[in-house]
Tab-separated table of C-alpha atoms in Angstrom:
chain	number	residue	atom	x	y	z
A	1	MET	CA	-31.456	39.275	39.005
A	2	LYS	CA	-32.492	42.915	38.737
A	3	GLN	CA	-31.017	44.945	41.544
A	4	HIS	CA	-33.539	47.617	42.500
A	5	ILE	CA	-33.294	47.725	46.268
A	6	GLU	CA	-30.635	50.129	47.447
A	7	PRO	CA	-27.780	48.207	49.093
A	8	PRO	CA	-28.236	48.215	52.862
A	9	LYS	CA	-26.251	50.767	54.820
A	10	ASP	CA	-24.636	48.241	57.119
A	11	SER	CA	-21.713	49.549	59.169
A	12	LYS	CA	-20.418	45.999	59.626
A	13	LEU	CA	-20.592	45.261	55.888
A	14	PRO	CA	-19.685	48.494	54.058
A	15	GLN	CA	-18.673	46.507	50.956
A	16	LEU	CA	-22.311	45.672	50.122
A	17	ALA	CA	-22.512	48.610	47.706
A	18	THR	CA	-19.812	46.914	45.642
A	19	VAL	CA	-20.672	43.223	45.928
A	20	LEU	CA	-24.357	43.811	45.062
A	21	ASN	CA	-23.443	45.804	41.943
A	22	VAL	CA	-23.097	43.463	38.961
A	23	ARG	CA	-21.061	45.913	36.885
A	24	LYS	CA	-18.530	46.469	39.635
A	25	MET	CA	-18.287	42.752	40.355
A	26	ARG	CA	-17.830	41.921	36.675
A	27	ASP	CA	-14.765	44.179	36.714
A	28	VAL	CA	-13.550	42.637	39.982
A	29	PHE	CA	-13.703	39.144	38.467
A	30	ARG	CA	-12.051	40.339	35.240
A	31	ASN	CA	-9.178	41.886	37.158
A	32	TYR	CA	-8.778	38.734	39.238
A	33	TRP	CA	-8.441	36.454	36.224
A	34	ALA	CA	-6.094	38.872	34.506
A	35	ALA	CA	-3.858	38.963	37.595
A	36	MET	CA	-3.930	35.156	37.808
A	37	GLY	CA	-2.683	34.901	34.236
A	38	ALA	CA	-5.815	33.235	32.906
A	39	ALA	CA	-5.921	32.372	29.220
A	40	ASP	CA	-6.143	35.492	27.069
A	41	ASN	CA	-8.761	33.879	24.867
A	42	LEU	CA	-11.296	33.605	27.720
A	43	GLN	CA	-13.242	36.777	28.394
A	44	ILE	CA	-15.992	37.536	30.912
A	45	THR	CA	-18.928	38.903	28.949
A	46	GLY	CA	-21.618	38.816	31.621
A	47	CYS	CA	-22.155	38.815	35.361
A	48	ASN	CA	-25.521	38.209	36.936
A	49	ILE	CA	-26.605	37.933	40.568
A	50	GLU	CA	-28.747	34.817	40.919
A	51	ARG	CA	-29.445	34.864	44.635
A	52	VAL	CA	-28.723	36.855	47.785
A	53	LYS	CA	-28.969	35.879	51.434
A	54	TYR	CA	-28.315	38.826	53.718
A	55	LYS	CA	-27.910	38.623	57.490
A	56	PRO	CA	-27.714	42.199	58.785
A	57	GLY	CA	-24.478	42.894	60.606
A	58	LYS	CA	-23.186	39.335	60.101
A	59	ASN	CA	-22.627	38.370	56.468
A	60	CYS	CA	-24.082	38.386	52.981
A	61	GLN	CA	-24.038	35.483	50.559
A	62	ILE	CA	-24.266	36.190	46.829
A	63	SER	CA	-24.480	33.763	43.905
A	64	TYR	CA	-22.876	35.082	40.708
A	65	GLN	CA	-23.423	33.528	37.298
A	66	LEU	CA	-20.493	34.486	35.072
A	67	GLU	CA	-20.589	34.099	31.312
A	68	PHE	CA	-17.346	33.459	29.454
A	69	VAL	CA	-16.610	33.509	25.734
A	70	ASP	CA	-13.686	31.804	24.043
A	71	ALA	CA	-12.315	34.342	21.576
A	72	ASN	CA	-10.732	31.545	19.523
A	73	ASN	CA	-13.989	29.838	18.584
A	74	GLY	CA	-16.759	32.119	19.848
A	75	LYS	CA	-18.170	29.465	22.170
A	76	THR	CA	-19.727	30.611	25.427
A	77	PHE	CA	-20.160	28.850	28.741
A	78	GLN	CA	-21.306	29.744	32.221
A	79	GLN	CA	-19.874	29.088	35.649
A	80	LEU	CA	-21.646	29.643	38.958
A	81	PHE	CA	-19.737	31.140	41.867
A	82	PHE	CA	-21.160	31.741	45.305
A	83	ALA	CA	-19.472	34.147	47.643
A	84	THR	CA	-19.812	35.251	51.245
A	85	VAL	CA	-18.703	38.643	52.539
A	86	TYR	CA	-17.863	39.158	56.191
A	87	PRO	CA	-17.122	42.013	58.580
A	88	GLU	CA	-13.588	43.366	58.719
A	89	LYS	CA	-10.786	40.835	59.332
A	90	GLN	CA	-13.122	37.821	59.374
A	91	SER	CA	-12.669	36.372	55.877
A	92	GLN	CA	-9.047	35.181	55.992
A	93	SER	CA	-9.635	32.401	58.528
A	94	ARG	CA	-12.717	31.229	56.631
A	95	TYR	CA	-10.737	31.149	53.400
A	96	GLN	CA	-8.039	29.012	54.997
A	97	LYS	CA	-10.683	26.646	56.355
A	98	ALA	CA	-12.328	26.385	52.923
A	99	LEU	CA	-9.028	25.316	51.369
A	100	ARG	CA	-8.882	22.321	53.718
A	101	GLN	CA	-12.229	20.921	52.533
A	102	PRO	CA	-12.565	18.362	49.688
A	103	LEU	CA	-12.633	20.341	46.445
A	104	VAL	CA	-13.300	19.639	42.765
A	105	GLN	CA	-11.871	21.603	39.862
A	106	PRO	CA	-14.416	23.866	38.076
A	107	GLN	CA	-14.382	24.707	34.367
A	108	ILE	CA	-12.245	27.748	34.997
A	109	GLY	CA	-10.293	29.155	37.905
A	110	GLU	CA	-9.691	27.757	41.350
A	111	PRO	CA	-12.298	25.885	43.436
A	112	VAL	CA	-11.966	28.501	46.193
A	113	PHE	CA	-10.432	31.959	46.103
A	114	HIS	CA	-10.294	35.093	48.217
A	115	PHE	CA	-10.820	38.822	47.668
A	116	PRO	CA	-9.290	40.290	50.847
A	117	ALA	CA	-10.204	43.888	50.015
A	118	LEU	CA	-13.879	42.885	49.979
A	119	GLU	CA	-13.585	40.396	52.868
A	120	MET	CA	-15.033	37.884	50.393
A	121	VAL	CA	-14.554	34.129	50.092
A	122	ILE	CA	-15.668	32.710	46.732
A	123	ARG	CA	-16.440	29.093	45.912
A	124	ALA	CA	-16.965	27.671	42.446
A	125	PHE	CA	-19.940	25.323	42.070
A	126	PRO	CA	-20.227	22.534	43.247
A	127	ASN	CA	-17.762	23.236	46.069
A	128	ASP	CA	-20.321	23.874	48.795
A	129	ARG	CA	-19.121	23.805	52.399
A	130	LYS	CA	-22.388	22.328	53.758
A	131	LEU	CA	-23.766	20.216	50.891
A	132	HIS	CA	-21.242	17.448	51.432
A	133	GLY	CA	-23.038	14.995	49.136
A	134	LEU	CA	-23.361	17.337	46.158
A	135	GLN	CA	-20.030	16.528	44.519
A	136	GLN	CA	-20.789	12.807	44.697
A	137	VAL	CA	-24.376	13.007	43.432
A	138	LEU	CA	-23.234	14.970	40.370
A	139	GLN	CA	-20.627	12.359	39.412
A	140	PRO	CA	-21.680	10.534	36.193
A	141	GLU	CA	-20.619	7.174	37.633
A	142	ILE	CA	-22.851	7.507	40.686
A	143	LEU	CA	-25.782	8.753	38.625
A	144	SER	CA	-25.513	6.041	35.975
A	145	GLN	CA	-24.611	3.088	38.201
A	146	ILE	CA	-26.614	3.757	41.370
A	147	ILE	CA	-29.196	6.527	41.270
A	148	ILE	CA	-30.708	6.018	37.805
A	149	PRO	CA	-31.074	2.202	38.100
A	150	ASP	CA	-32.642	2.593	41.555
A	151	ALA	CA	-35.008	5.274	40.275
A	152	LEU	CA	-36.101	3.232	37.263
A	153	ASN	CA	-36.700	0.158	39.379
A	154	SER	CA	-38.866	2.118	41.834
A	155	ALA	CA	-40.667	4.139	39.169
A	156	ILE	CA	-41.548	1.505	36.564
A	157	GLY	CA	-40.682	-1.740	38.360
A	158	GLU	CA	-38.576	-3.259	35.618
A	159	HIS	CA	-35.122	-3.088	34.085
A	160	ARG	CA	-35.017	-1.379	30.687
A	161	HIS	CA	-32.254	-0.588	28.239
A	162	ILE	CA	-31.065	2.992	28.643
A	163	GLU	CA	-30.341	4.710	25.335
A	164	LYS	CA	-28.967	7.867	26.921
A	165	TRP	CA	-29.421	10.163	29.873
A	166	GLN	CA	-28.609	13.715	30.860
A	167	HIS	CA	-28.770	15.811	33.993
A	168	GLU	CA	-28.939	19.482	34.889
A	169	VAL	CA	-29.001	21.576	38.035
A	170	VAL	CA	-32.394	23.302	38.135
A	171	HIS	CA	-32.225	25.022	41.521
A	172	PHE	CA	-29.409	25.817	43.894
A	173	VAL	CA	-29.502	27.527	47.268
A	174	PRO	CA	-25.917	27.616	48.566
A	175	GLU	CA	-25.354	25.824	51.857
A	176	HIS	CA	-28.991	24.702	51.929
A	177	VAL	CA	-30.248	22.586	49.014
A	178	CYS	CA	-29.544	21.735	45.383
A	179	THR	CA	-32.101	20.234	42.992
A	180	VAL	CA	-30.982	18.086	40.065
A	181	LYS	CA	-33.132	16.889	37.162
A	182	VAL	CA	-32.255	13.668	35.325
A	183	ASP	CA	-33.887	12.713	32.009
A	184	VAL	CA	-33.505	9.064	30.975
A	185	GLN	CA	-34.337	7.896	27.459
A	186	LEU	CA	-35.329	4.231	27.387
A	187	GLY	CA	-35.027	2.073	24.273
A	188	GLY	CA	-36.495	-1.236	23.199
A	189	ASN	CA	-39.983	-1.888	21.873
A	190	ARG	CA	-41.495	0.792	24.109
A	191	PRO	CA	-39.226	3.854	23.876
A	192	GLN	CA	-40.022	6.466	26.471
A	193	THR	CA	-38.417	9.176	28.569
A	194	GLU	CA	-38.525	9.182	32.350
A	195	SER	CA	-37.655	12.227	34.449
A	196	PHE	CA	-36.455	12.222	38.039
A	197	PHE	CA	-35.677	14.991	40.482
A	198	GLY	CA	-33.165	14.734	43.267
A	199	LYS	CA	-32.375	17.088	46.110
A	200	VAL	CA	-29.181	17.268	48.124
A	201	TYR	CA	-29.682	18.781	51.583
A	202	TYR	CA	-27.316	20.325	54.096
A	203	ASN	CA	-29.009	18.393	56.905
A	204	ASP	CA	-31.203	15.318	57.370
A	205	GLU	CA	-34.488	17.021	56.433
A	206	GLY	CA	-34.597	15.029	53.205
A	207	ALA	CA	-35.113	11.832	55.208
A	208	LYS	CA	-38.146	13.384	56.905
A	209	THR	CA	-39.448	14.735	53.616
A	210	ILE	CA	-39.387	11.392	51.813
A	211	GLU	CA	-41.009	9.668	54.796
A	212	ASN	CA	-43.861	12.192	54.697
A	213	MET	CA	-44.122	11.830	50.921
A	214	ARG	CA	-44.386	8.052	51.270
A	215	ARG	CA	-47.201	8.432	53.768
A	216	ILE	CA	-49.026	10.779	51.430
A	217	TRP	CA	-48.403	8.446	48.476
A	218	ASP	CA	-49.920	5.550	50.425
A	219	SER	CA	-52.876	7.598	51.684
A	220	PRO	CA	-56.458	6.987	50.487
A	221	LEU	CA	-56.654	10.592	49.266
A	222	ARG	CA	-53.771	10.022	46.863
A	223	LYS	CA	-54.901	6.551	45.814
A	224	ASN	CA	-58.436	7.673	44.950
A	225	GLY	CA	-57.151	10.584	42.856
A	226	THR	CA	-58.196	13.395	45.181
A	227	LEU	CA	-54.621	14.451	45.950
A	228	ASN	CA	-51.935	14.577	43.251
A	229	VAL	CA	-48.262	14.435	44.265
A	230	ALA	CA	-44.982	13.089	42.877
A	231	LYS	CA	-44.004	9.508	43.654
A	232	PRO	CA	-41.143	9.280	46.177
A	233	LEU	CA	-38.335	6.962	45.081
A	234	ALA	CA	-35.255	6.789	47.277
A	235	TYR	CA	-33.175	8.446	49.955
A	236	TYR	CA	-29.393	8.133	50.222
A	237	PRO	CA	-28.292	9.061	53.747
A	238	GLN	CA	-24.593	9.032	52.826
A	239	TRP	CA	-25.233	11.966	50.472
A	240	ARG	CA	-28.305	13.398	52.199
A	241	SER	CA	-30.084	13.105	48.874
A	242	MET	CA	-33.781	12.444	48.227
A	243	TRP	CA	-35.205	11.404	44.823
A	244	GLN	CA	-38.698	11.442	43.345
A	245	CYS	CA	-40.442	11.004	40.004
A	246	GLY	CA	-40.880	14.003	37.797
A	247	LEU	CA	-44.381	15.221	37.003
A	248	PRO	CA	-45.393	16.388	33.523
A	249	GLY	CA	-46.565	19.915	32.834
A	250	GLY	CA	-45.656	23.398	33.979
A	251	THR	CA	-46.450	25.636	36.912
A	252	LEU	CA	-49.627	27.629	37.347
A	253	LEU	CA	-47.680	30.797	36.585
A	254	ASP	CA	-46.524	29.321	33.281
A	255	LEU	CA	-50.149	29.556	32.123
A	256	GLY	CA	-50.009	33.345	32.458
A	257	PHE	CA	-51.494	35.073	35.485
A	258	GLY	CA	-55.139	35.888	34.819
A	259	SER	CA	-55.389	33.968	31.532
A	260	ASP	CA	-58.432	31.784	30.869
A	261	ALA	CA	-56.346	28.631	31.331
A	262	PHE	CA	-54.937	29.994	34.588
A	263	MET	CA	-58.361	30.900	35.972
A	264	LYS	CA	-59.702	27.422	35.185
A	265	MET	CA	-56.901	25.822	37.206
A	266	ILE	CA	-57.139	28.062	40.297
A	267	PRO	CA	-60.155	26.209	41.800
A	268	LYS	CA	-58.384	22.891	41.198
A	269	ALA	CA	-55.297	24.206	42.992
A	270	ALA	CA	-57.491	25.145	45.944
A	271	GLU	CA	-58.974	21.647	45.951
A	272	GLN	CA	-55.456	20.199	46.143
A	273	VAL	CA	-54.708	22.349	49.191
A	274	ALA	CA	-57.937	21.225	50.834
A	275	ALA	CA	-57.022	17.586	50.139
A	276	LEU	CA	-53.538	18.014	51.583
A	277	HIS	CA	-55.063	19.599	54.682
A	278	ARG	CA	-57.167	16.445	55.140
A	279	CYS	CA	-54.161	14.138	54.838
A	280	GLU	CA	-53.268	12.962	58.344
A	281	LEU	CA	-49.537	12.975	59.087
A	282	GLN	CA	-47.830	12.607	62.427
A	283	ASN	CA	-44.841	14.301	64.070
A	284	LEU	CA	-44.806	17.402	61.891
A	285	PRO	CA	-43.310	20.663	63.186
A	286	GLU	CA	-46.053	22.942	64.471
A	287	ILE	CA	-46.832	26.460	63.285
A	288	ASN	CA	-48.667	28.077	66.173
A	289	HIS	CA	-49.271	31.418	67.856
A	290	LYS	CA	-45.914	31.318	69.604
A	291	SER	CA	-43.840	30.599	66.500
A	292	ILE	CA	-45.604	33.305	64.473
A	293	ALA	CA	-45.238	35.834	67.299
A	294	GLU	CA	-41.499	35.130	67.494
A	295	LYS	CA	-41.154	35.759	63.760
A	296	LEU	CA	-43.111	39.018	63.987
A	297	VAL	CA	-40.782	40.297	66.697
A	298	ALA	CA	-37.714	39.171	64.723
A	299	VAL	CA	-38.846	40.993	61.572
A	300	GLN	CA	-39.481	44.182	63.531
A	301	GLN	CA	-35.968	43.968	64.974
A	302	MET	CA	-34.577	43.481	61.467
A	303	LEU	CA	-36.475	46.523	60.192
A	304	GLU	CA	-35.122	48.611	63.054
A	305	LYS	CA	-31.594	47.454	62.274
A	306	THR	CA	-31.754	47.967	58.507
A	307	GLY	CA	-34.125	50.924	58.158
A	308	PHE	CA	-35.897	49.503	55.109
A	309	ALA	CA	-39.281	50.791	56.276
A	310	LYS	CA	-40.631	53.373	58.681
A	311	THR	CA	-40.234	51.409	61.867
A	312	GLU	CA	-42.862	53.285	63.850
A	313	LYS	CA	-45.469	51.995	61.389
A	314	SER	CA	-44.234	48.419	61.474
A	315	ALA	CA	-43.866	48.532	65.273
A	316	GLY	CA	-47.476	49.633	65.609
A	317	LEU	CA	-48.597	46.859	63.290
A	318	VAL	CA	-46.635	44.182	65.151
A	319	LYS	CA	-48.082	45.382	68.449
A	320	GLN	CA	-51.590	45.293	66.985
A	321	LEU	CA	-51.141	41.766	65.626
A	322	LEU	CA	-49.717	40.475	68.896
A	323	ASN	CA	-52.603	42.031	70.840
A	324	GLN	CA	-55.179	40.493	68.484
A	325	GLN	CA	-53.586	37.036	68.400
A	326	PRO	CA	-55.110	35.619	71.624
A	327	PHE	CA	-58.603	36.425	70.340
A	328	LEU	CA	-58.341	34.573	67.021
A	329	SER	CA	-60.930	31.844	66.609
A	330	GLU	CA	-59.949	28.222	67.169
A	331	ALA	CA	-59.605	25.776	64.274
A	332	PRO	CA	-58.693	22.111	63.859
A	333	VAL	CA	-55.002	21.363	63.333
A	334	VAL	CA	-54.284	20.071	59.820
A	335	THR	CA	-51.326	19.173	57.624
A	336	LEU	CA	-49.974	22.416	56.163
A	337	HIS	CA	-47.941	22.739	52.987
A	338	GLY	CA	-45.833	25.443	54.606
A	339	ASP	CA	-44.690	27.167	51.404
A	340	LEU	CA	-47.717	27.721	49.202
A	341	HIS	CA	-47.222	29.844	46.101
A	342	LEU	CA	-48.189	29.640	42.447
A	343	LYS	CA	-44.964	27.913	41.376
A	344	ASN	CA	-45.651	25.007	43.729
A	345	PHE	CA	-48.617	23.843	41.651
A	346	LEU	CA	-48.046	21.903	38.422
A	347	THR	CA	-50.720	21.660	35.737
A	348	ASN	CA	-51.038	19.043	33.014
A	349	GLU	CA	-54.021	18.144	30.824
A	350	GLY	CA	-56.553	19.702	33.152
A	351	THR	CA	-55.140	18.343	36.406
A	352	VAL	CA	-53.222	20.110	39.164
A	353	SER	CA	-50.557	18.602	41.417
A	354	VAL	CA	-48.974	20.088	44.514
A	355	ILE	CA	-45.178	19.928	44.721
A	356	ASP	CA	-42.257	20.853	46.987
A	357	LEU	CA	-43.262	19.144	50.217
A	358	ASP	CA	-40.121	20.014	52.183
A	359	SER	CA	-41.899	22.456	54.510
A	360	LEU	CA	-44.837	20.328	55.684
A	361	ALA	CA	-46.080	21.382	59.113
A	362	SER	CA	-49.154	21.180	61.313
A	363	GLY	CA	-51.380	24.088	62.240
A	364	ASP	CA	-54.455	26.138	61.467
A	365	PRO	CA	-55.419	25.785	57.773
A	366	VAL	CA	-55.722	29.571	57.517
A	367	VAL	CA	-51.932	29.761	57.967
A	368	ASP	CA	-51.510	28.276	54.475
A	369	LEU	CA	-54.259	30.446	53.004
A	370	GLY	CA	-52.857	33.650	54.478
A	371	SER	CA	-49.363	32.823	53.248
A	372	PHE	CA	-50.631	32.026	49.744
A	373	ILE	CA	-52.589	35.273	49.479
A	374	ALA	CA	-49.719	37.331	50.907
A	375	GLY	CA	-47.427	35.913	48.244
A	376	MET	CA	-49.925	36.771	45.525
A	377	LEU	CA	-50.327	40.335	46.789
A	378	ASN	CA	-46.556	40.709	46.908
A	379	MET	CA	-46.390	39.577	43.292
A	380	GLY	CA	-49.233	41.952	42.442
A	381	ILE	CA	-47.289	44.936	43.734
A	382	GLN	CA	-44.081	43.966	41.966
A	383	LYS	CA	-45.719	43.089	38.643
A	384	ARG	CA	-48.216	45.972	38.858
A	385	LEU	CA	-51.182	43.656	38.404
A	386	PRO	CA	-54.652	45.226	38.398
A	387	ALA	CA	-56.320	45.009	41.788
A	388	THR	CA	-59.522	43.707	40.185
A	389	GLN	CA	-57.591	40.778	38.724
A	390	LEU	CA	-56.047	39.945	42.091
A	391	ARG	CA	-59.462	40.063	43.738
A	392	LYS	CA	-60.895	37.653	41.198
A	393	VAL	CA	-58.085	35.106	41.594
A	394	ILE	CA	-58.177	35.269	45.395
A	395	GLY	CA	-61.950	34.932	45.367
A	396	LEU	CA	-61.889	31.885	43.100
A	397	PHE	CA	-59.288	30.215	45.275
A	398	LEU	CA	-61.007	30.875	48.610
A	399	ASN	CA	-64.456	29.880	47.410
A	400	ALA	CA	-63.154	26.631	45.899
A	401	TYR	CA	-61.201	25.864	49.066
A	402	GLN	CA	-64.279	26.369	51.235
A	403	ARG	CA	-66.373	24.082	49.043
A	404	ALA	CA	-63.722	21.355	49.059
A	405	SER	CA	-62.900	21.569	52.757
A	406	SER	CA	-66.325	22.390	54.251
A	407	LEU	CA	-64.446	24.941	56.367
A	408	GLN	CA	-66.099	28.286	56.968
A	409	ILE	CA	-63.218	30.735	56.864
A	410	ASP	CA	-63.185	33.416	59.545
A	411	SER	CA	-62.426	36.570	57.529
A	412	ALA	CA	-60.964	38.422	60.536
A	413	LYS	CA	-58.543	35.564	61.180
A	414	LEU	CA	-57.673	35.341	57.499
A	415	ARG	CA	-56.851	39.058	57.402
A	416	TRP	CA	-54.654	38.582	60.484
A	417	HIS	CA	-52.701	35.761	58.853
A	418	ILE	CA	-52.325	37.646	55.566
A	419	ALA	CA	-50.905	40.650	57.418
A	420	ALA	CA	-48.619	38.445	59.506
A	421	ALA	CA	-47.348	36.599	56.415
A	422	LEU	CA	-46.685	39.878	54.617
A	423	LEU	CA	-44.312	40.732	57.456
A	424	THR	CA	-42.774	37.390	58.436
A	425	GLU	CA	-42.414	36.054	54.892
A	426	ARG	CA	-42.555	38.838	52.311
A	427	VAL	CA	-40.871	41.705	54.157
A	428	PHE	CA	-38.314	39.265	55.552
A	429	ARG	CA	-37.473	37.931	52.087
A	430	ALA	CA	-37.404	41.380	50.512
A	431	ILE	CA	-34.669	42.336	52.976
A	432	THR	CA	-32.668	39.135	53.205
A	433	ARG	CA	-32.778	38.294	49.504
A	434	GLN	CA	-32.354	41.863	48.250
A	435	LYS	CA	-34.547	41.071	45.268
A	436	SER	CA	-37.341	43.226	43.943
A	437	THR	CA	-38.647	44.830	40.770
A	438	ILE	CA	-39.562	48.084	42.531
A	439	ASN	CA	-37.972	50.409	45.033
A	440	ASN	CA	-39.085	50.517	48.668
A	441	LEU	CA	-40.818	47.130	48.543
A	442	PRO	CA	-40.527	46.464	52.313
A	443	GLU	CA	-42.263	49.755	53.071
A	444	TYR	CA	-45.040	49.022	50.577
A	445	LEU	CA	-45.592	45.616	52.129
A	446	VAL	CA	-45.784	47.089	55.632
A	447	ILE	CA	-48.407	49.613	54.510
A	448	LEU	CA	-50.346	46.870	52.740
A	449	ALA	CA	-50.266	44.733	55.896
A	450	ILE	CA	-51.510	47.677	57.977
A	451	ASP	CA	-54.437	48.151	55.593
A	452	ILE	CA	-55.407	44.494	55.767
A	453	ALA	CA	-54.964	44.103	59.523
A	454	SER	CA	-56.928	47.272	60.257
A	455	ALA	CA	-59.830	46.579	57.916
A	456	THR	CA	-63.268	45.645	59.151
A	457	ASP	CA	-64.481	44.744	55.680
A	458	ALA	CA	-65.135	48.422	55.030
A	459	PRO	CA	-64.783	50.080	51.613
A	460	GLY	CA	-61.503	51.761	50.897
A	461	ILE	CA	-59.187	48.870	51.679
A	462	PHE	CA	-55.803	49.365	49.983
A	463	LYS	CA	-56.477	53.092	49.672
A	464	SER	CA	-52.988	53.850	50.992
A	465	LEU	CA	-51.586	51.962	48.017
A	466	SER	CA	-53.321	54.264	45.544
A	467	SER	CA	-50.071	56.067	44.745
A	468	PHE	CA	-48.119	52.850	44.250
A	469	PRO	CA	-47.465	51.382	40.786
A	470	GLY	CA	-50.339	49.336	39.422
A	471	PHE	CA	-52.869	50.194	42.106
A	472	SER	CA	-55.789	52.590	42.053
A	473	SER	CA	-58.071	53.288	44.985
A	474	GLN	CA	-61.028	53.587	42.619
A	475	LEU	CA	-60.775	49.861	41.955
A	476	TRP	CA	-61.553	49.138	45.583
A	477	GLU	CA	-64.311	51.627	46.363
A	478	GLY	CA	-67.458	49.921	47.544
A	479	LYS	CA	-65.856	46.486	47.417
A	480	PRO	CA	-65.168	45.152	50.921
A	481	PHE	CA	-62.025	43.077	51.052
A	482	LEU	CA	-62.652	39.352	51.645
A	483	SER	CA	-66.315	39.622	52.631
A	484	ASP	CA	-67.515	38.893	49.110
A	485	TYR	CA	-65.263	35.813	48.961
A	486	MET	CA	-67.240	34.071	51.657
A	487	ALA	CA	-70.244	33.175	49.528
């Protein structure tokens, strides 16, 4: 993780300047192991921050990937540690509580340890205080004797000889979810490799997710090839773990943003979204005016508390969006993906599949579209993508979606949802995750949202971004935002 955002000036968490600095934390870990009398042959050669979750005034959770080298043989290995820092005098009791939980021994060091001077409690993976099933799911005996046989039976419907298998952790959000990939090599007359993905949750959401996935899998849209998703396999309530088949291919982003292959797949991705929106599911959580308004207010309060952007600008924008909300046009309620971005589309041999169905919801289809575009614009700012390239991708996506859905998109409502998503999703994540490739990202996103929310399809949109990296106002002159996408 590249740390470009200045550590928040949080009076309750003054240690953030240290714990978010990888060089300082590398030395902190080195000193700890030296004081503990760790083997002299093991040396820390690298420290990287993988993930941050910051709650202003309350705590900050940081995942550190440490790299060790054995001086005796030159071999290297990595160990993941995830830590939480607290306000003054609040870490000791949490450390004592952590010691009473079931723990497994990591490759090096203790399962749980404490840096009192930083008010920090550190856990070594997989000792997660909320993912109670993680230690069990990662046990070779449980994988080989229960999960893999069940997965093979559900996936291919027959028992086959297993030559070998391996597993790896591909995604880990401490205290929330962990994703494990298992590759199984089958022998016999028809050798093949099957891949499965499992998630361990901190709550029972996995049970709801697999139920929704089963309904989608059994739907006419999936059966006739209109909608492509992974096959759901099993859910283990005792571990809060859900399993599904792996899908071949890579993400849309793996094709290279703006490449010919990428541009060919964008319309197909839009068609998948339109198909998902037509898939009828019951009892989904609703994204509506009230829930979005609550998030807008919460983000404004966070900005006021942290000072990451000029709050008078964001306050004016939030007020404008809340005033406009009652006048947005009505639309049918559909099944929403809830977390649309380019990495949640897989491509393989000319087909596109939609993945990561944990956040399914019901609501206006423009909610998904606005969120998707907001994410792309956020990426455009950080990667300094040409505005003309962004326009082309967004245009391809929206036009293909309209053709596939027969929905005439209201451009004013779409602008509203893009601006709202820039605040409630992108500004929120920029602050809470402390991850960016440029300085002042929250402020840039606020200004971008103001431009979009205030536009009436007039030339000059994004003009206030002309001084930002990768953007030039000349690219936008005479080109109304969104209006030319509605062909």
